Tab-separated table of C-alpha atoms in Angstrom:
chain	number	residue	atom	x	y	z
A	1	MET	CA	-5.996	17.150	12.786
A	2	ALA	CA	-5.535	15.346	9.499
A	3	GLU	CA	-8.793	14.894	7.796
A	4	ILE	CA	-9.208	11.337	6.072
A	5	LYS	CA	-11.897	11.341	3.377
A	6	GLY	CA	-14.200	8.570	2.046
A	7	LYS	CA	-13.295	5.048	1.862
A	8	SER	CA	-12.698	5.212	-1.886
A	9	PRO	CA	-9.804	3.061	-3.007
A	10	ARG	CA	-7.744	6.184	-3.875
A	11	THR	CA	-7.950	7.821	-0.489
A	12	VAL	CA	-7.201	11.510	-0.250
A	13	ILE	CA	-5.614	12.773	2.915
A	14	ALA	CA	-6.225	16.590	3.242
A	15	VAL	CA	-4.071	18.879	5.466
A	16	THR	CA	-5.598	21.952	6.858
A	17	ASP	CA	-4.198	22.076	10.293
A	18	GLY	CA	-1.837	24.875	11.151
A	19	VAL	CA	-0.381	25.481	7.928
A	20	ALA	CA	-1.368	28.515	5.986
A	21	ILE	CA	-3.875	27.349	2.996
A	22	PRO	CA	-2.057	28.204	-0.222
A	23	SER	CA	-4.299	30.296	-2.422
A	24	ARG	CA	-3.637	30.975	-5.973
A	25	ARG	CA	-4.772	34.546	-5.644
A	26	ASP	CA	-1.664	34.970	-3.035
A	27	PRO	CA	0.563	37.656	-4.441
A	28	GLY	CA	3.916	36.198	-4.818
A	29	LEU	CA	5.764	37.848	-1.844
A	30	PHE	CA	2.997	38.478	0.526
A	31	THR	CA	1.881	34.741	1.483
A	32	ALA	CA	0.183	34.182	4.747
A	33	TRP	CA	3.101	32.050	5.755
A	34	ARG	CA	5.773	34.855	4.975
A	35	VAL	CA	3.710	37.622	6.461
A	36	SER	CA	3.527	35.522	9.962
A	37	PHE	CA	6.977	34.309	10.081
A	38	ALA	CA	8.716	37.654	9.042
A	39	GLY	CA	6.234	39.411	11.552
A	40	ALA	CA	6.874	37.009	14.377
A	41	LEU	CA	10.737	37.121	13.747
A	42	LEU	CA	10.610	41.048	13.352
A	43	ALA	CA	8.697	41.403	16.727
A	44	VAL	CA	11.109	39.112	18.652
A	45	ILE	CA	14.097	41.172	17.177
A	46	LEU	CA	12.526	44.549	17.788
A	47	LEU	CA	11.512	43.766	21.269
A	48	VAL	CA	14.907	42.212	22.214
A	49	THR	CA	16.803	45.373	20.551
A	50	PHE	CA	14.704	48.250	21.954
A	51	LYS	CA	13.560	46.577	25.263
A	52	PRO	CA	16.274	44.172	26.414
A	53	ASP	CA	14.716	44.406	29.711
A	54	PRO	CA	12.821	42.145	30.194
A	55	TYR	CA	12.607	40.682	26.562
A	56	LEU	CA	16.432	39.860	26.031
A	57	GLN	CA	16.423	38.309	29.570
A	58	ILE	CA	13.134	36.182	28.632
A	59	LEU	CA	14.761	35.026	25.622
A	60	LYS	CA	17.856	34.089	27.074
A	61	PHE	CA	15.876	32.149	29.817
A	62	LEU	CA	13.969	29.930	27.273
A	63	PRO	CA	16.490	27.792	25.238
A	64	ASP	CA	16.653	25.056	27.831
A	65	GLY	CA	12.894	24.736	27.542
A	66	ILE	CA	12.908	24.777	23.689
A	67	LEU	CA	15.260	21.867	23.898
A	68	ILE	CA	13.230	19.854	26.362
A	69	THR	CA	10.178	20.745	23.949
A	70	PHE	CA	11.842	19.132	21.024
A	71	GLU	CA	13.077	16.328	23.120
A	72	VAL	CA	9.510	15.504	24.195
A	73	THR	CA	8.070	16.171	20.637
A	74	ILE	CA	10.674	13.971	18.792
A	75	LEU	CA	10.444	11.224	21.002
A	76	SER	CA	6.765	11.223	21.331
A	77	ILE	CA	6.340	11.127	17.637
A	78	LEU	CA	8.905	8.360	16.969
A	79	LEU	CA	6.938	6.191	19.913
A	80	ALA	CA	3.696	7.326	18.297
A	81	LEU	CA	4.772	6.118	14.698
A	82	VAL	CA	5.437	2.811	16.132
A	83	ILE	CA	2.348	2.566	18.132
A	84	GLY	CA	0.674	3.820	15.013
A	85	LEU	CA	1.805	1.612	12.376
A	86	PHE	CA	0.848	-1.403	14.926
A	87	THR	CA	-2.559	0.356	15.610
A	88	GLY	CA	-2.950	0.715	11.747
A	89	LEU	CA	-2.211	-2.831	10.965
A	90	GLY	CA	-4.493	-3.983	13.751
A	91	ARG	CA	-7.340	-1.854	12.212
A	92	ILE	CA	-7.118	-3.646	9.098
A	93	SER	CA	-6.427	-7.058	10.546
A	94	ARG	CA	-8.878	-9.690	9.822
A	95	ASN	CA	-8.325	-11.239	13.062
A	96	ARG	CA	-11.401	-10.171	15.157
A	97	PHE	CA	-9.673	-9.896	18.447
A	98	ILE	CA	-6.604	-7.865	17.142
A	99	ASN	CA	-8.870	-5.627	14.955
A	100	GLY	CA	-11.151	-5.115	18.164
A	101	LEU	CA	-8.456	-4.311	20.276
A	102	ALA	CA	-6.946	-1.699	17.885
A	103	SER	CA	-10.378	-0.196	17.475
A	104	VAL	CA	-11.244	0.086	20.916
A	105	TYR	CA	-8.055	1.836	21.696
A	106	VAL	CA	-8.482	4.257	19.032
A	107	GLU	CA	-11.993	5.154	20.214
A	108	VAL	CA	-11.020	5.362	24.064
A	109	ILE	CA	-8.220	7.572	23.310
A	110	ARG	CA	-9.969	9.765	20.766
A	111	GLY	CA	-12.908	10.095	23.677
A	112	ILE	CA	-10.449	11.383	26.369
A	113	PRO	CA	-8.859	14.911	26.289
A	114	LEU	CA	-5.168	14.904	25.906
A	115	LEU	CA	-4.684	16.696	29.338
A	116	VAL	CA	-6.774	14.195	31.000
A	117	GLN	CA	-4.547	11.477	29.609
A	118	LEU	CA	-1.612	13.209	30.610
A	119	PHE	CA	-2.402	13.208	34.270
A	120	TYR	CA	-3.919	9.658	34.112
A	121	ILE	CA	-0.839	8.233	32.588
A	122	TYR	CA	1.503	10.225	34.783
A	123	PHE	CA	-0.270	9.094	37.942
A	124	ALA	CA	-1.057	5.725	36.869
A	125	LEU	CA	2.507	5.122	36.024
A	126	GLY	CA	3.691	6.702	39.180
A	127	ARG	CA	1.813	4.083	41.021
A	128	ILE	CA	3.766	1.337	39.558
A	129	VAL	CA	7.132	2.511	38.690
A	130	ASN	CA	9.012	5.480	39.460
A	131	VAL	CA	9.942	7.207	36.240
A	132	PRO	CA	11.133	10.725	35.375
A	133	PRO	CA	8.147	13.029	34.769
A	134	ILE	CA	9.500	13.393	31.086
A	135	THR	CA	9.251	9.827	30.721
A	136	SER	CA	5.916	9.450	31.614
A	137	ALA	CA	4.962	12.646	29.500
A	138	VAL	CA	6.370	11.043	26.534
A	139	ILE	CA	4.577	7.886	26.773
A	140	ALA	CA	1.337	9.697	27.537
A	141	MET	CA	1.918	11.854	24.323
A	142	ALA	CA	2.815	8.869	22.375
A	143	VAL	CA	-0.076	6.750	23.604
A	144	CYS	CA	-2.506	9.727	22.469
A	145	TYR	CA	-1.025	10.399	19.169
A	146	GLY	CA	-0.556	6.713	18.449
A	147	ALA	CA	-4.366	6.468	18.076
A	148	TYR	CA	-4.409	9.244	15.543
A	149	MET	CA	-1.377	7.906	13.787
A	150	GLY	CA	-3.086	4.513	13.628
A	151	GLU	CA	-5.777	6.180	11.648
A	152	ILE	CA	-3.395	7.929	9.132
A	153	PHE	CA	-1.522	4.447	8.738
A	154	ARG	CA	-4.757	2.786	8.157
A	155	ALA	CA	-6.004	5.173	5.398
A	156	GLY	CA	-2.571	5.264	4.054
A	157	ILE	CA	-2.701	1.395	3.650
A	158	GLU	CA	-6.036	1.279	2.257
A	159	SER	CA	-5.285	3.729	-0.275
A	160	ILE	CA	-2.981	1.225	-2.160
A	161	HIS	CA	-4.771	-0.603	-4.802
A	162	LYS	CA	-6.013	-4.106	-3.900
A	163	GLY	CA	-4.085	-5.467	-6.872
A	164	GLN	CA	-0.778	-4.780	-5.278
A	165	THR	CA	-1.567	-7.086	-2.594
A	166	GLU	CA	-2.767	-9.696	-5.242
A	167	ALA	CA	0.387	-9.449	-7.438
A	168	ALA	CA	2.546	-9.932	-4.342
A	169	ARG	CA	0.773	-12.696	-2.814
A	170	SER	CA	0.402	-14.401	-6.088
A	171	LEU	CA	4.201	-14.258	-6.208
A	172	GLY	CA	4.302	-16.256	-3.024
A	173	MET	CA	5.094	-13.348	-0.704
A	174	THR	CA	3.540	-13.762	2.779
A	175	SER	CA	1.240	-11.034	4.069
A	176	VAL	CA	4.348	-9.595	6.263
A	177	GLN	CA	6.680	-9.559	3.214
A	178	THR	CA	3.793	-8.004	1.220
A	179	MET	CA	3.299	-5.298	3.713
A	180	ARG	CA	6.918	-4.529	4.054
A	181	HIS	CA	8.056	-4.447	0.432
A	182	VAL	CA	4.820	-3.736	-1.361
A	183	ILE	CA	2.507	-1.806	0.607
A	184	LEU	CA	4.476	0.413	3.262
A	185	PRO	CA	6.842	1.868	0.763
A	186	GLN	CA	3.994	3.135	-1.319
A	187	ALA	CA	1.769	4.067	1.669
A	188	PHE	CA	4.626	6.073	2.915
A	189	LYS	CA	3.984	8.892	0.559
A	190	THR	CA	0.382	9.069	1.316
A	191	ILE	CA	1.090	8.985	5.033
A	192	LEU	CA	3.940	11.615	5.048
A	193	PRO	CA	1.839	14.925	4.948
A	194	PRO	CA	-0.426	13.955	7.612
A	195	VAL	CA	2.270	12.777	9.789
A	196	GLY	CA	4.259	15.933	9.245
A	197	ASN	CA	1.141	17.726	10.344
A	198	GLU	CA	0.661	15.584	13.326
A	199	PHE	CA	4.279	16.434	14.132
A	200	VAL	CA	3.468	20.089	14.206
A	201	ALA	CA	0.408	19.507	16.197
A	202	LEU	CA	2.236	17.424	18.796
A	203	LEU	CA	4.901	19.867	19.186
A	204	LYS	CA	1.928	22.582	19.982
A	205	ASP	CA	0.096	19.962	22.351
A	206	SER	CA	3.580	19.321	24.086
A	207	SER	CA	3.125	22.505	26.196
A	208	LEU	CA	0.547	20.564	28.068
A	209	VAL	CA	3.512	18.545	29.553
A	210	SER	CA	4.584	21.670	31.527
A	211	ILE	CA	1.651	20.863	34.151
A	212	LEU	CA	3.635	17.503	34.741
A	213	ALA	CA	6.705	19.272	36.206
A	214	VAL	CA	8.466	18.806	32.588
A	215	SER	CA	10.616	21.876	32.179
A	216	ASP	CA	9.287	22.644	28.539
A	217	LEU	CA	9.370	25.831	26.739
A	218	LEU	CA	6.013	26.908	28.387
A	219	ARG	CA	6.990	25.974	31.620
A	220	ARG	CA	10.350	27.979	31.750
A	221	GLY	CA	8.336	30.931	30.640
A	222	ARG	CA	5.885	30.084	33.848
A	223	GLU	CA	9.095	29.929	35.906
A	224	TYR	CA	10.367	33.205	34.630
A	225	ALA	CA	7.175	34.983	34.948
A	226	ALA	CA	6.610	33.643	38.457
A	227	GLN	CA	9.713	35.375	39.602
A	228	SER	CA	9.611	38.535	37.527
A	229	PHE	CA	5.885	39.341	37.709
A	230	ALA	CA	6.343	40.081	33.823
A	231	TYR	CA	3.581	37.882	32.843
A	232	PHE	CA	2.487	39.787	29.800
A	233	GLU	CA	5.975	40.088	28.333
A	234	THR	CA	7.003	36.546	29.106
A	235	TYR	CA	3.776	34.876	27.413
A	236	THR	CA	4.464	37.298	24.535
A	237	MET	CA	7.844	35.832	24.017
A	238	VAL	CA	6.780	32.360	24.619
A	239	ALA	CA	3.816	32.604	22.071
A	240	LEU	CA	6.271	34.039	19.614
A	241	VAL	CA	8.893	31.449	20.004
A	242	TYR	CA	6.185	28.666	19.563
A	243	LEU	CA	4.967	30.276	16.419
A	244	ILE	CA	8.399	30.724	14.802
A	245	ILE	CA	9.017	27.139	15.457
A	246	THR	CA	5.761	25.694	14.149
A	247	LEU	CA	5.826	27.931	11.099
A	248	PHE	CA	9.381	26.944	10.273
A	249	LEU	CA	8.513	23.393	10.496
A	250	SER	CA	5.351	23.646	8.517
A	251	LYS	CA	7.271	25.055	5.868
A	252	LEU	CA	9.963	22.358	6.044
A	253	ILE	CA	7.325	19.930	5.848
A	254	SER	CA	5.624	21.146	2.946
A	255	ILE	CA	8.986	21.614	1.014
A	256	MET	CA	9.625	17.896	1.689
A	257	GLU	CA	6.131	17.108	0.625
A	258	ASP	CA	6.929	18.693	-2.934
A	259	ARG	CA	10.172	16.800	-3.092
A	260	ILE	CA	8.478	13.496	-2.860
A	261	ASN	CA	5.703	14.503	-5.079
A	262	ALA	CA	8.037	15.727	-7.788
A	263	GLY	CA	10.319	12.550	-7.375
A	264	GLY	CA	9.380	9.173	-9.479
A	265	LYS	CA	6.673	7.402	-8.246
B	1	MET	CA	2.870	-27.412	-29.890
B	2	ARG	CA	1.031	-30.223	-28.494
B	3	ALA	CA	3.426	-31.096	-25.698
B	4	VAL	CA	0.577	-32.314	-23.358
B	5	ASN	CA	1.165	-35.304	-21.514
B	6	ASN	CA	-1.345	-37.277	-19.253
B	7	ASN	CA	0.064	-36.063	-15.871
B	8	VAL	CA	-2.635	-33.838	-14.209
B	9	MET	CA	-1.371	-30.582	-13.262
B	10	ILE	CA	-4.506	-29.056	-11.924
B	11	ARG	CA	-7.637	-30.779	-10.731
B	12	VAL	CA	-10.735	-29.132	-9.809
B	13	ARG	CA	-13.528	-30.993	-8.281
B	14	ASP	CA	-17.088	-29.693	-7.729
B	15	VAL	CA	-15.949	-26.343	-7.000
B	16	VAL	CA	-18.642	-23.952	-5.589
B	17	LYS	CA	-18.020	-20.282	-5.094
B	18	CYS	CA	-20.871	-17.741	-3.983
B	19	TYR	CA	-20.806	-13.945	-3.477
B	20	GLY	CA	-23.492	-13.628	-1.383
B	21	GLU	CA	-26.710	-14.551	-3.403
B	22	LEU	CA	-24.722	-14.770	-6.664
B	23	THR	CA	-23.098	-18.104	-7.550
B	24	ALA	CA	-19.997	-17.306	-9.237
B	25	LEU	CA	-18.766	-20.831	-9.751
B	26	ASN	CA	-21.460	-23.715	-9.717
B	27	ASN	CA	-20.040	-27.017	-9.462
B	28	VAL	CA	-17.190	-26.684	-11.737
B	29	SER	CA	-14.911	-29.861	-12.409
B	30	LEU	CA	-11.952	-29.670	-14.610
B	31	ASN	CA	-8.544	-31.297	-15.219
B	32	VAL	CA	-5.649	-29.293	-16.651
B	33	TYR	CA	-2.809	-31.421	-17.924
B	34	ASP	CA	0.954	-31.000	-17.574
B	35	GLY	CA	2.084	-28.755	-20.705
B	36	GLU	CA	-1.809	-27.845	-21.696
B	37	LYS	CA	-2.795	-24.673	-23.128
B	38	MET	CA	-6.220	-23.758	-21.945
B	39	VAL	CA	-8.116	-20.970	-22.982
B	40	ILE	CA	-11.423	-19.995	-21.166
B	41	ILE	CA	-13.878	-17.816	-22.866
B	42	GLY	CA	-17.329	-16.650	-21.905
B	43	PRO	CA	-19.606	-13.424	-21.283
B	44	SER	CA	-18.464	-11.107	-18.477
B	45	GLY	CA	-19.713	-12.327	-15.058
B	46	SER	CA	-19.581	-15.838	-16.230
B	47	GLY	CA	-17.197	-16.987	-13.516
B	48	LYS	CA	-13.936	-17.321	-15.745
B	49	SER	CA	-11.833	-15.099	-13.942
B	50	THR	CA	-13.028	-16.326	-10.565
B	51	LEU	CA	-12.182	-19.800	-11.716
B	52	LEU	CA	-8.655	-18.601	-12.396
B	53	ARG	CA	-8.560	-16.695	-8.866
B	54	VAL	CA	-9.559	-19.860	-6.984
B	55	LEU	CA	-6.750	-21.865	-8.370
B	56	ASN	CA	-4.125	-19.897	-6.399
B	57	ARG	CA	-6.537	-18.990	-3.427
B	58	LEU	CA	-6.871	-15.488	-4.346
B	59	GLU	CA	-10.336	-16.325	-3.871
B	60	THR	CA	-11.438	-19.035	-1.219
B	61	ILE	CA	-14.114	-21.511	-2.218
B	62	ASP	CA	-17.390	-22.561	-0.626
B	63	ALA	CA	-17.230	-26.312	-1.576
B	64	GLY	CA	-15.188	-28.864	-3.633
B	65	GLU	CA	-11.578	-29.496	-3.780
B	66	ILE	CA	-8.641	-27.981	-5.894
B	67	THR	CA	-5.091	-29.647	-6.134
B	68	VAL	CA	-2.233	-27.941	-8.093
B	69	ASP	CA	0.585	-30.137	-8.708
B	70	GLY	CA	-0.575	-32.454	-6.034
B	71	ALA	CA	-0.941	-29.770	-3.283
B	72	LYS	CA	-4.441	-29.156	-1.902
B	73	VAL	CA	-4.999	-25.466	-2.499
B	74	ASN	CA	-7.829	-25.153	0.252
B	75	ASP	CA	-6.382	-27.417	2.884
B	76	PRO	CA	-5.597	-25.220	5.878
B	77	ALA	CA	-2.340	-27.530	6.296
B	78	THR	CA	-1.079	-26.461	3.156
B	79	ASP	CA	1.391	-23.749	2.907
B	80	ILE	CA	-0.447	-21.395	0.424
B	81	ASN	CA	2.627	-19.448	-0.250
B	82	SER	CA	4.832	-22.451	-1.455
B	83	VAL	CA	1.947	-23.483	-3.735
B	84	ARG	CA	1.654	-19.949	-5.074
B	85	LYS	CA	5.260	-19.514	-6.019
B	86	GLU	CA	4.661	-22.672	-8.467
B	87	ILE	CA	1.746	-20.729	-10.136
B	88	GLY	CA	2.620	-17.551	-12.083
B	89	MET	CA	-0.449	-14.966	-12.550
B	90	VAL	CA	-0.607	-12.235	-14.911
B	91	PHE	CA	-3.393	-9.643	-14.140
B	92	GLN	CA	-5.565	-7.360	-16.501
B	93	SER	CA	-4.338	-4.314	-14.792
B	94	PHE	CA	-0.483	-5.560	-14.750
B	95	ASN	CA	-0.015	-4.665	-10.957
B	96	LEU	CA	3.429	-3.837	-11.328
B	97	PHE	CA	4.932	-2.106	-8.202
B	98	PRO	CA	4.944	1.545	-9.099
B	99	HIS	CA	7.842	2.333	-6.425
B	100	LYS	CA	10.497	-0.140	-8.201
B	101	THR	CA	12.321	-0.183	-11.522
B	102	VAL	CA	11.508	-2.785	-14.042
B	103	LEU	CA	14.473	-4.734	-12.801
B	104	GLU	CA	13.446	-4.466	-9.024
B	105	ASN	CA	9.763	-5.704	-10.037
B	106	VAL	CA	11.273	-8.829	-11.426
B	107	ASN	CA	13.893	-9.183	-8.600
B	108	LEU	CA	11.751	-8.656	-5.802
B	109	ALA	CA	9.887	-12.148	-5.087
B	110	GLN	CA	12.883	-14.011	-6.367
B	111	MET	CA	14.880	-12.498	-3.454
B	112	VAL	CA	12.183	-12.349	-0.720
B	113	VAL	CA	10.426	-15.714	-1.685
B	114	ARG	CA	13.073	-17.822	-3.449
B	115	LYS	CA	15.770	-16.474	-1.437
B	116	ARG	CA	17.936	-15.694	-4.337
B	117	SER	CA	20.962	-13.208	-3.918
B	118	ARG	CA	20.322	-9.908	-5.837
B	119	LYS	CA	23.046	-10.873	-8.302
B	120	GLU	CA	21.563	-14.241	-8.872
B	121	ALA	CA	18.114	-12.627	-9.232
B	122	ALA	CA	19.465	-9.899	-11.699
B	123	GLU	CA	20.880	-12.623	-13.948
B	124	ILE	CA	17.609	-14.360	-14.253
B	125	SER	CA	15.574	-11.160	-14.408
B	126	ARG	CA	17.703	-9.797	-17.338
B	127	GLU	CA	17.310	-13.023	-19.222
B	128	LEU	CA	13.690	-12.930	-18.746
B	129	LEU	CA	13.375	-9.332	-19.795
B	130	LYS	CA	15.300	-9.929	-22.941
B	131	LYS	CA	12.725	-12.853	-23.596
B	132	VAL	CA	10.019	-10.421	-23.322
B	133	PHE	CA	11.847	-7.886	-25.549
B	134	ILE	CA	12.130	-5.158	-22.872
B	135	SER	CA	15.749	-5.259	-21.768
B	136	GLU	CA	16.456	-1.631	-22.789
B	137	LYS	CA	13.770	-0.465	-19.948
B	138	GLU	CA	15.201	-2.360	-16.916
B	139	ASP	CA	16.123	1.089	-15.114
B	140	GLN	CA	12.539	2.652	-15.887
B	141	TYR	CA	9.618	3.047	-13.480
B	142	PRO	CA	6.268	1.124	-14.490
B	143	THR	CA	4.460	4.498	-15.193
B	144	GLN	CA	7.229	5.376	-17.992
B	145	LEU	CA	6.174	2.372	-19.847
B	146	SER	CA	3.090	1.723	-22.185
B	147	GLY	CA	0.313	-0.614	-21.115
B	148	GLY	CA	1.937	-3.494	-23.386
B	149	GLN	CA	5.490	-2.891	-21.956
B	150	GLN	CA	3.925	-3.055	-18.547
B	151	GLN	CA	2.397	-6.320	-19.086
B	152	ARG	CA	5.289	-7.881	-20.584
B	153	VAL	CA	7.317	-7.051	-17.367
B	154	ALA	CA	4.469	-8.646	-15.432
B	155	ILE	CA	4.788	-11.759	-17.498
B	156	ALA	CA	8.723	-11.596	-16.752
B	157	ARG	CA	7.900	-10.918	-13.108
B	158	ALA	CA	6.078	-14.072	-12.847
B	159	LEU	CA	8.241	-16.278	-14.951
B	160	ALA	CA	11.205	-15.385	-12.518
B	161	MET	CA	9.635	-17.528	-9.729
B	162	LYS	CA	9.915	-20.474	-12.360
B	163	PRO	CA	6.402	-21.545	-12.104
B	164	LYS	CA	4.940	-24.696	-13.188
B	165	VAL	CA	1.827	-23.083	-14.548
B	166	MET	CA	0.898	-19.698	-15.602
B	167	LEU	CA	-2.502	-17.965	-15.158
B	168	PHE	CA	-3.499	-15.244	-17.348
B	169	ASP	CA	-6.434	-13.195	-16.258
B	170	GLU	CA	-7.465	-11.276	-19.437
B	171	PRO	CA	-3.873	-10.012	-20.003
B	172	THR	CA	-4.732	-7.944	-22.977
B	173	SER	CA	-8.099	-6.386	-22.200
B	174	ALA	CA	-6.687	-3.206	-20.543
B	175	LEU	CA	-4.448	-2.576	-23.562
B	176	ASP	CA	-4.452	-0.163	-26.443
B	177	PRO	CA	-5.036	-2.123	-29.676
B	178	GLU	CA	-1.529	-1.398	-30.932
B	179	THR	CA	0.161	-3.102	-28.150
B	180	ILE	CA	-2.036	-6.036	-27.847
B	181	GLY	CA	-0.040	-7.923	-30.442
B	182	GLU	CA	3.355	-7.639	-28.594
B	183	VAL	CA	1.984	-9.168	-25.398
B	184	LEU	CA	0.243	-12.009	-27.233
B	185	GLU	CA	3.671	-12.676	-29.279
B	186	VAL	CA	5.166	-13.190	-25.810
B	187	MET	CA	2.405	-15.439	-24.762
B	188	LYS	CA	2.720	-17.555	-27.925
B	189	ASN	CA	6.541	-17.983	-27.418
B	190	LEU	CA	5.858	-19.052	-23.811
B	191	ALA	CA	3.290	-21.717	-25.268
B	192	ARG	CA	5.986	-22.860	-27.780
B	193	ASP	CA	8.477	-23.377	-24.644
B	194	GLY	CA	5.894	-25.775	-23.249
B	195	MET	CA	4.651	-23.929	-20.429
B	196	THR	CA	1.229	-25.073	-18.855
B	197	MET	CA	-1.100	-22.185	-19.527
B	198	ILE	CA	-4.507	-21.210	-18.606
B	199	VAL	CA	-5.510	-18.058	-20.127
B	200	VAL	CA	-8.852	-15.952	-19.739
B	201	THR	CA	-9.266	-14.005	-22.866
B	202	HIS	CA	-11.444	-12.482	-25.579
B	203	GLU	CA	-8.681	-12.816	-28.287
B	204	MET	CA	-10.177	-15.566	-30.436
B	205	GLY	CA	-7.188	-15.568	-32.783
B	206	PHE	CA	-4.833	-16.527	-29.853
B	207	ALA	CA	-7.105	-19.004	-28.782
B	208	ARG	CA	-7.356	-20.577	-32.162
B	209	GLU	CA	-3.640	-20.655	-32.504
B	210	VAL	CA	-2.707	-21.540	-29.364
B	211	ALA	CA	-5.123	-23.572	-27.247
B	212	ASP	CA	-5.218	-27.265	-26.950
B	213	ARG	CA	-8.596	-27.017	-25.505
B	214	ILE	CA	-10.937	-24.068	-25.065
B	215	ILE	CA	-13.523	-23.939	-22.228
B	216	PHE	CA	-16.687	-21.925	-22.667
B	217	MET	CA	-18.106	-20.718	-19.509
B	218	ASP	CA	-21.474	-19.112	-18.845
B	219	ARG	CA	-23.502	-18.224	-15.409
B	220	GLY	CA	-20.681	-20.003	-13.344
B	221	SER	CA	-20.591	-23.493	-15.163
B	222	ILE	CA	-18.749	-24.902	-18.077
B	223	ILE	CA	-21.173	-25.161	-20.818
B	224	GLU	CA	-18.751	-26.708	-23.568
B	225	GLN	CA	-15.214	-27.722	-23.843
B	226	GLY	CA	-13.104	-28.961	-26.875
B	227	THR	CA	-10.450	-28.251	-29.382
B	228	PRO	CA	-10.426	-24.935	-31.317
B	229	GLU	CA	-11.333	-26.716	-34.497
B	230	HIS	CA	-14.530	-28.125	-32.622
B	231	PHE	CA	-15.355	-24.735	-31.293
B	232	PHE	CA	-14.925	-22.537	-34.146
B	233	LYS	CA	-16.313	-24.886	-36.612
B	234	ASN	CA	-19.135	-26.813	-35.059
B	235	PRO	CA	-20.137	-25.995	-31.358
B	236	ILE	CA	-22.754	-28.089	-30.136
B	237	GLU	CA	-24.520	-25.852	-27.335
B	238	GLU	CA	-26.764	-22.903	-28.261
B	239	ARG	CA	-25.329	-20.692	-25.961
B	240	THR	CA	-21.716	-21.238	-27.257
B	241	ARG	CA	-23.090	-20.542	-30.654
B	242	LEU	CA	-24.639	-17.275	-29.692
B	243	PHE	CA	-21.677	-16.092	-27.698
B	244	LEU	CA	-19.122	-17.053	-30.751
B	245	LYS	CA	-21.561	-15.140	-33.179
B	246	GLN	CA	-21.441	-12.049	-30.998
B	247	ILE	CA	-17.735	-11.931	-30.585
B	248	LEU	CA	-16.405	-13.137	-33.874
């Protein structure tokens, strides 16, 4: 999870999850990331080449699941961003009711394991409307991650100096205009790294939706294992595919961060 | 320079402002006239910045009444945003928007608040940037500018709203000595154009040259007020003398 430090006006949001922590002593070529990524890639290639039965079959069976995993992850993160923005705004609202509502939401969600939430929302929704499992899975993931995202937005917004709001308001801008034109564009830079981090975390957690009859990567693996009894081989492959995807995404995010930090303020 | 007439632009009546135990403003009353240049001086913590900040409701008040150009600032029925667009404010720490270029900084509120088109806004902005001698920097970002340059852009940004009053909250206190002059120069030009100005500052040279009236504040109250001549030749109050002795 993203760790949000202190309440100082310049909030620092440190990211430590999932991504290899860069060390200055890393000898150029052999960074932890490179070793893991190349290792995983090499393992897949070797297994598929020298033991196509069952590894190639497994690999051929998985792409549908990978697509579903991405679909669930992307839809969930987009929805979570929207929920998170409003939660974050609610958490800094001076309106007691709105603030209380947002705070209770964050507390409740953070206090319940994601797996329990998934079950709960899946069956609760099922009682009211008949939606496909993937829809309730996305809603459940988004409701959960929206709470964490809300804290990221809150910290990001609070990290912008009070003088910015004062300058905008003194020019006659409304609080909504100030948020939209002055605060959020600046907060975006602070928010992006932890949001990227949440994205990777959400992708991993999306494997939980396999219990809700959603044919994601993990469930496809389970289906293959159940019919072939090649449990060990299947889960080896599933783990490697997850690893390659998350490592790849982490790298992408850190490149994006560098770009943004290098760009003008 | 004395373009003051008798129309009251800002009326402050018995204003009280407390921060917990601390009384920042203690029954302050004051009229500022159309076209007047008022300089507020006083030791730190005397309430002079607070007085400025209650005028456009950046701080709320606990008692009293403030009207700006006829609008009651603290009346809940008043649209504070429409009052604020008539009151330009310049801050000690400039508070330019760092994610926007100089030109965009001056454009933004014109487009968002005054609903001017980008073209129209840019025209006004460029004219003002010329007025504060910083035309050549319009595509730069605030961090690329010196403090004095940033403050001049901040003045242009406030002027772009065509305000009726300009408030300056220690505009030169965060500046390197060599850039103070350029900011004061811009402010003097503005005074010459007849702008109604309230300036909180420690620049006594500026006060002497520009002010129609100087207000000395201490511990939340106005202790003494008068013309620069009165102030620098024979202030009456002991506290005023003490303060001036320290600062001059």
